[in-house]
mmCIF file of C-alpha atoms in Angstrom:
data_model
loop_
_atom_site.group_PDB
_atom_site.id
_atom_site.type_symbol
_atom_site.label_atom_id
_atom_site.label_comp_id
_atom_site.label_asym_id
_atom_site.label_seq_id
_atom_site.Cartn_x
_atom_site.Cartn_y
_atom_site.Cartn_z
ATOM 1 C CA MET T 1 0.330 -0.036 -0.376
ATOM 2 C CA SER T 2 1.209 3.743 -0.548
ATOM 3 C CA ASN T 3 1.467 6.292 1.652
ATOM 4 C CA GLN T 4 -0.592 8.125 -0.076
ATOM 5 C CA SER T 5 -3.673 5.655 0.050
ATOM 6 C CA LYS T 6 -2.351 5.244 3.859
ATOM 7 C CA LEU T 7 -2.934 9.563 4.442
ATOM 8 C CA PRO T 8 -6.485 10.250 5.238
ATOM 9 C CA SER T 9 -9.214 12.134 2.850
ATOM 10 C CA SER T 10 -8.425 15.775 3.657
ATOM 11 C CA LYS T 11 -5.014 15.420 2.983
ATOM 12 C CA LEU T 12 -5.393 14.415 -0.482
ATOM 13 C CA PRO T 13 -6.012 17.601 -2.234
ATOM 14 C CA GLU T 14 -2.864 19.163 -0.481
ATOM 15 C CA VAL T 15 -1.012 16.081 -1.805
ATOM 16 C CA TRP T 16 -1.598 17.088 -5.107
ATOM 17 C CA ASN T 17 -1.513 19.658 -4.570
ATOM 18 C CA SER T 18 1.875 19.893 -3.764
ATOM 19 C CA LYS T 19 2.593 17.785 -6.760
ATOM 20 C CA GLU T 20 1.134 20.051 -9.105
ATOM 21 C CA ALA T 21 2.988 23.272 -7.486
ATOM 22 C CA TRP T 22 6.566 20.937 -8.033
ATOM 23 C CA ARG T 23 5.344 19.785 -11.971
ATOM 24 C CA VAL T 24 5.830 23.217 -13.255
ATOM 25 C CA PHE T 25 9.901 22.786 -11.819
ATOM 26 C CA GLY T 26 9.605 19.965 -14.330
ATOM 27 C CA ILE T 27 8.059 21.510 -17.117
ATOM 28 C CA MET T 28 9.765 24.880 -16.659
ATOM 29 C CA SER T 29 13.467 22.432 -17.408
ATOM 30 C CA GLU T 30 12.391 20.652 -20.761
ATOM 31 C CA PHE T 31 12.211 24.461 -21.428
ATOM 32 C CA VAL T 32 15.242 24.977 -20.449
ATOM 33 C CA SER T 33 16.874 22.110 -21.771
ATOM 34 C CA ALA T 34 15.176 21.573 -25.109
ATOM 35 C CA THR T 35 16.255 25.200 -26.245
ATOM 36 C CA ASP T 36 19.774 26.016 -24.855
ATOM 37 C CA ARG T 37 20.633 22.300 -27.292
ATOM 38 C CA LEU T 38 18.355 23.086 -30.579
ATOM 39 C CA ASN T 39 19.664 26.515 -30.565
ATOM 40 C CA VAL T 40 22.622 25.483 -32.450
ATOM 41 C CA ILE T 41 20.035 23.797 -35.116
ATOM 42 C CA GLN T 42 18.814 26.601 -37.638
ATOM 43 C CA PRO T 43 17.562 27.287 -40.167
ATOM 44 C CA ALA T 44 15.669 23.660 -40.037
ATOM 45 C CA VAL T 45 12.587 22.472 -40.963
ATOM 46 C CA SER T 46 9.948 20.378 -39.881
ATOM 47 C CA ILE T 47 8.481 17.223 -41.093
ATOM 48 C CA PHE T 48 5.264 15.153 -39.800
ATOM 49 C CA GLY T 49 3.985 12.496 -40.549
ATOM 50 C CA SER T 50 2.736 8.725 -39.586
ATOM 51 C CA ALA T 51 4.525 6.592 -36.917
ATOM 52 C CA ARG T 52 3.140 3.511 -39.208
ATOM 53 C CA THR T 53 4.514 3.724 -42.569
ATOM 54 C CA GLN T 54 6.624 0.929 -42.523
ATOM 55 C CA PRO T 55 9.108 1.336 -45.070
ATOM 56 C CA ASN T 56 8.807 -0.056 -47.825
ATOM 57 C CA HIS T 57 5.996 2.734 -47.959
ATOM 58 C CA PRO T 58 5.810 5.227 -50.896
ATOM 59 C CA TYR T 59 5.448 7.271 -48.803
ATOM 60 C CA TYR T 60 8.767 6.741 -46.057
ATOM 61 C CA LYS T 61 10.419 6.748 -49.574
ATOM 62 C CA LYS T 62 9.335 10.789 -50.367
ATOM 63 C CA THR T 63 9.864 11.459 -46.632
ATOM 64 C CA GLU T 64 13.398 10.492 -46.658
ATOM 65 C CA GLU T 65 14.125 11.557 -50.099
ATOM 66 C CA ILE T 66 13.070 14.904 -49.023
ATOM 67 C CA ALA T 67 14.823 15.021 -46.073
ATOM 68 C CA ARG T 68 18.167 14.901 -47.326
ATOM 69 C CA LEU T 69 17.709 17.030 -49.749
ATOM 70 C CA LEU T 70 17.166 19.585 -47.147
ATOM 71 C CA SER T 71 19.739 19.022 -45.479
ATOM 72 C CA ASP T 72 22.066 18.280 -48.374
ATOM 73 C CA ALA T 73 20.673 22.352 -49.172
ATOM 74 C CA GLY T 74 21.532 23.794 -45.367
ATOM 75 C CA PHE T 75 18.845 22.120 -43.208
ATOM 76 C CA SER T 76 18.578 21.056 -39.999
ATOM 77 C CA VAL T 77 15.275 18.207 -39.686
ATOM 78 C CA ILE T 78 12.909 17.402 -36.978
ATOM 79 C CA SER T 79 11.370 15.043 -36.248
ATOM 80 C CA GLY T 80 9.719 13.833 -34.193
ATOM 81 C CA GLY T 81 12.318 10.955 -33.186
ATOM 82 C CA GLY T 82 9.791 8.173 -33.361
ATOM 83 C CA PRO T 83 9.785 5.283 -36.524
ATOM 84 C CA GLY T 84 7.519 5.505 -39.975
ATOM 85 C CA VAL T 85 7.499 9.111 -41.154
ATOM 86 C CA MET T 86 9.553 9.862 -38.272
ATOM 87 C CA GLU T 87 12.451 7.826 -38.837
ATOM 88 C CA ALA T 88 12.525 8.888 -43.045
ATOM 89 C CA ALA T 89 12.653 11.859 -42.317
ATOM 90 C CA ASN T 90 15.604 11.300 -39.086
ATOM 91 C CA LYS T 91 17.063 9.086 -41.727
ATOM 92 C CA GLY T 92 17.744 11.287 -45.173
ATOM 93 C CA ALA T 93 18.554 14.664 -42.638
ATOM 94 C CA PHE T 94 21.089 11.456 -41.389
ATOM 95 C CA TYR T 95 23.605 10.824 -45.204
ATOM 96 C CA GLY T 96 22.982 14.438 -45.656
ATOM 97 C CA LYS T 97 25.099 16.909 -45.437
ATOM 98 C CA SER T 98 22.705 19.153 -42.069
ATOM 99 C CA PRO T 99 21.600 17.720 -38.490
ATOM 100 C CA SER T 100 19.272 15.417 -38.156
ATOM 101 C CA VAL T 101 16.864 16.272 -34.868
ATOM 102 C CA GLY T 102 14.826 14.191 -32.781
ATOM 103 C CA LEU T 103 12.529 15.212 -30.319
ATOM 104 C CA ASN T 104 10.648 12.493 -28.768
ATOM 105 C CA ILE T 105 8.313 11.834 -26.188
ATOM 106 C CA GLN T 106 7.292 9.533 -23.373
ATOM 107 C CA LEU T 107 4.733 8.187 -24.919
ATOM 108 C CA PRO T 108 3.231 4.366 -23.513
ATOM 109 C CA HIS T 109 2.675 2.059 -26.708
ATOM 110 C CA GLU T 110 3.729 2.130 -30.219
ATOM 111 C CA GLN T 111 7.368 5.727 -29.550
ATOM 112 C CA HIS T 112 10.169 3.893 -29.606
ATOM 113 C CA ASP T 113 13.587 6.277 -30.347
ATOM 114 C CA ASN T 114 15.329 5.937 -34.451
ATOM 115 C CA PRO T 115 18.915 5.915 -35.114
ATOM 116 C CA TYR T 116 19.163 8.120 -36.710
ATOM 117 C CA GLN T 117 19.557 11.469 -34.608
ATOM 118 C CA ASN T 118 22.647 14.139 -34.479
ATOM 119 C CA ILE T 119 20.577 15.483 -31.252
ATOM 120 C CA SER T 120 18.259 13.456 -29.211
ATOM 121 C CA GLN T 121 16.406 15.233 -27.332
ATOM 122 C CA THR T 122 13.460 13.354 -25.119
ATOM 123 C CA PHE T 123 10.131 15.130 -23.633
ATOM 124 C CA GLN T 124 7.344 14.179 -21.254
ATOM 125 C CA HIS T 125 4.933 17.093 -22.007
ATOM 126 C CA PHE T 126 3.833 17.096 -25.752
ATOM 127 C CA PHE T 127 3.094 20.923 -25.378
ATOM 128 C CA VAL T 128 6.456 21.857 -24.683
ATOM 129 C CA ARG T 129 7.816 19.342 -27.528
ATOM 130 C CA LYS T 130 4.595 21.489 -29.566
ATOM 131 C CA VAL T 131 6.293 24.513 -29.358
ATOM 132 C CA MET T 132 10.354 23.182 -30.351
ATOM 133 C CA PHE T 133 8.854 22.121 -33.868
ATOM 134 C CA VAL T 134 7.366 25.639 -33.934
ATOM 135 C CA LYS T 135 10.164 28.238 -32.622
ATOM 136 C CA PHE T 136 12.946 26.813 -34.349
ATOM 137 C CA ALA T 137 10.935 25.267 -37.943
ATOM 138 C CA SER T 138 11.632 27.984 -40.459
ATOM 139 C CA ALA T 139 8.945 25.793 -42.898
ATOM 140 C CA TYR T 140 6.292 22.670 -42.325
ATOM 141 C CA VAL T 141 6.748 19.639 -44.670
ATOM 142 C CA VAL T 142 3.500 16.992 -43.632
ATOM 143 C CA MET T 143 3.404 13.761 -45.409
ATOM 144 C CA PRO T 144 0.507 11.631 -44.159
ATOM 145 C CA GLY T 145 -0.486 11.352 -41.056
ATOM 146 C CA GLY T 146 -2.944 10.022 -38.368
ATOM 147 C CA PHE T 147 -4.102 11.841 -35.019
ATOM 148 C CA GLY T 148 -1.089 13.574 -34.317
ATOM 149 C CA THR T 149 -0.200 14.578 -37.656
ATOM 150 C CA LEU T 150 -3.183 16.918 -38.406
ATOM 151 C CA ASP T 151 -2.937 17.762 -34.472
ATOM 152 C CA GLU T 152 0.381 19.548 -35.740
ATOM 153 C CA LEU T 153 -0.677 21.017 -38.636
ATOM 154 C CA MET T 154 -3.433 22.978 -36.884
ATOM 155 C CA GLU T 155 -0.845 23.607 -34.370
ATOM 156 C CA ALA T 156 1.190 25.121 -36.668
ATOM 157 C CA LEU T 157 -2.049 26.865 -38.546
ATOM 158 C CA THR T 158 -3.868 28.190 -36.130
ATOM 159 C CA LEU T 159 0.053 30.326 -34.176
ATOM 160 C CA VAL T 160 0.528 31.820 -38.329
ATOM 161 C CA GLN T 161 -2.626 32.657 -38.769
ATOM 162 C CA THR T 162 -3.780 34.288 -35.096
ATOM 163 C CA GLY T 163 -0.319 35.208 -35.285
ATOM 164 C CA LYS T 164 1.915 34.120 -32.574
ATOM 165 C CA THR T 165 4.528 33.547 -34.749
ATOM 166 C CA ARG T 166 5.250 34.521 -37.722
ATOM 167 C CA ARG T 167 4.273 32.823 -40.766
ATOM 168 C CA ILE T 168 6.301 29.854 -42.598
ATOM 169 C CA PRO T 169 5.794 27.636 -45.565
ATOM 170 C CA ILE T 170 3.944 24.585 -44.727
ATOM 171 C CA ILE T 171 3.841 22.848 -47.106
ATOM 172 C CA LEU T 172 1.099 19.426 -47.814
ATOM 173 C CA VAL T 173 2.461 16.397 -49.749
ATOM 174 C CA GLY T 174 0.783 14.299 -51.367
ATOM 175 C CA SER T 175 -2.138 14.177 -53.201
ATOM 176 C CA GLU T 176 -4.455 12.161 -53.018
ATOM 177 C CA PHE T 177 -4.190 11.914 -49.306
ATOM 178 C CA TRP T 178 -4.991 15.690 -48.423
ATOM 179 C CA ARG T 179 -7.015 16.750 -51.517
ATOM 180 C CA GLY T 180 -10.602 15.832 -49.504
ATOM 181 C CA MET T 181 -9.315 17.642 -46.646
ATOM 182 C CA LEU T 182 -8.390 21.160 -48.937
ATOM 183 C CA ASP T 183 -11.492 19.983 -50.445
ATOM 184 C CA TRP T 184 -13.734 20.027 -46.986
ATOM 185 C CA PHE T 185 -11.116 22.893 -45.836
ATOM 186 C CA ARG T 186 -13.002 25.179 -49.492
ATOM 187 C CA GLN T 187 -15.872 23.206 -49.574
ATOM 188 C CA THR T 188 -17.227 23.631 -45.520
ATOM 189 C CA LEU T 189 -15.186 25.917 -43.611
ATOM 190 C CA LEU T 190 -15.259 28.592 -45.998
ATOM 191 C CA ALA T 191 -18.996 28.239 -46.879
ATOM 192 C CA GLU T 192 -19.834 28.864 -43.859
ATOM 193 C CA GLY T 193 -17.634 31.665 -42.814
ATOM 194 C CA MET T 194 -15.585 29.909 -40.444
ATOM 195 C CA ILE T 195 -12.266 31.089 -42.751
ATOM 196 C CA ASN T 196 -11.289 33.489 -44.423
ATOM 197 C CA PRO T 197 -10.611 32.704 -47.829
ATOM 198 C CA GLN T 198 -7.277 34.301 -47.506
ATOM 199 C CA ASP T 199 -6.386 31.681 -44.501
ATOM 200 C CA LEU T 200 -5.989 29.001 -47.249
ATOM 201 C CA ASP T 201 -2.743 31.123 -49.171
ATOM 202 C CA LEU T 202 -1.364 29.822 -45.589
ATOM 203 C CA ILE T 203 -1.229 26.413 -46.668
ATOM 204 C CA GLN T 204 0.911 24.957 -50.319
ATOM 205 C CA LEU T 205 0.347 21.138 -51.447
ATOM 206 C CA ILE T 206 2.829 19.711 -53.350
ATOM 207 C CA ASP T 207 4.427 16.807 -54.493
ATOM 208 C CA ASN T 208 7.488 16.467 -55.990
ATOM 209 C CA SER T 209 10.431 16.727 -53.885
ATOM 210 C CA GLU T 210 13.123 19.312 -55.307
ATOM 211 C CA GLU T 211 9.833 21.448 -55.454
ATOM 212 C CA VAL T 212 9.691 21.065 -51.828
ATOM 213 C CA VAL T 213 13.055 22.838 -51.138
ATOM 214 C CA ASN T 214 12.518 25.363 -53.744
ATOM 215 C CA ALA T 215 9.264 25.979 -52.206
ATOM 216 C CA ILE T 216 11.233 27.278 -48.303
ATOM 217 C CA PHE T 217 13.748 28.974 -50.367
ATOM 218 C CA SER T 218 11.027 31.032 -53.003
ATOM 219 C CA HIS T 219 9.185 31.562 -49.911
ATOM 220 C CA TYR T 220 12.874 32.945 -47.731
ATOM 221 C CA GLU T 221 14.592 35.489 -51.283
ATOM 222 C CA THR T 222 13.390 38.284 -49.916
ATOM 223 C CA ARG T 223 15.283 38.671 -46.567
ATOM 224 C CA GLY T 224 17.023 35.773 -45.489
ATOM 225 C CA PHE T 225 16.679 32.804 -42.351
ATOM 226 C CA GLU T 226 17.751 35.277 -39.578
ATOM 227 C CA LEU T 227 14.216 36.433 -37.583
ATOM 228 C CA SER T 228 13.923 39.858 -36.952
ATOM 229 C CA GLU T 229 13.459 42.069 -33.412
ATOM 230 C CA ALA T 230 9.319 41.873 -33.422
ATOM 231 C CA GLU T 231 9.939 38.090 -34.892
ATOM 232 C CA ARG T 232 12.230 38.161 -31.955
ATOM 233 C CA GLU T 233 9.849 39.390 -30.094
ATOM 234 C CA MET T 234 6.984 36.626 -31.298
ATOM 235 C CA GLN T 235 8.655 33.266 -30.782
ATOM 236 C CA LEU T 236 8.877 34.884 -26.702
ATOM 237 C CA ASN T 237 5.532 34.653 -26.175
ATOM 238 C CA LEU T 238 4.166 31.662 -28.006
#
């Protein structure tokens, strides 16, 4: 029997309140550790996609190709550090010229670290990890995936749409996979006034690997990758 179960019920709220307060320090330490570790990787591109994609799948091979091109072009490549598309992203970058970065998450199942990481950072809290994906990314490349991938995509779109972070390229790869969602955005969200027409311009749909890299360079052609003073302040308030 644990010590907590021996406590009078009137004392249990105090115990949990104390644990919650101390938990804040753990969250702070994750932010500090990750920020210090990842400051050296810019410019970087975050790549997302399914953890369940097998190495012989076209999505895996496409991701590996894009990541290798990005790495050779001078971008660190950030993935979730796990299997599937995450592994493909890290693998492509690992054999390229720039760092392969894995932002791993502790999960009760499914997630295990892939071996293709030059820099690896493990998180307990999803929300800290998500901040790091955005904070250090000059672009998002989103491959086909499930709930986690959609979560990251919607997070990025919301942050850019609301002006909580700078505008970056958000590129969907896989026309057949994503077309239904984009049609729904236009036919339902836009038609019912839930989003503005210009919100659709935040997303690019590109299938060609070289064009993905070119689109990112094109976005930064007139301004460079360095954050402005206003953008640095914006990143502090993510």
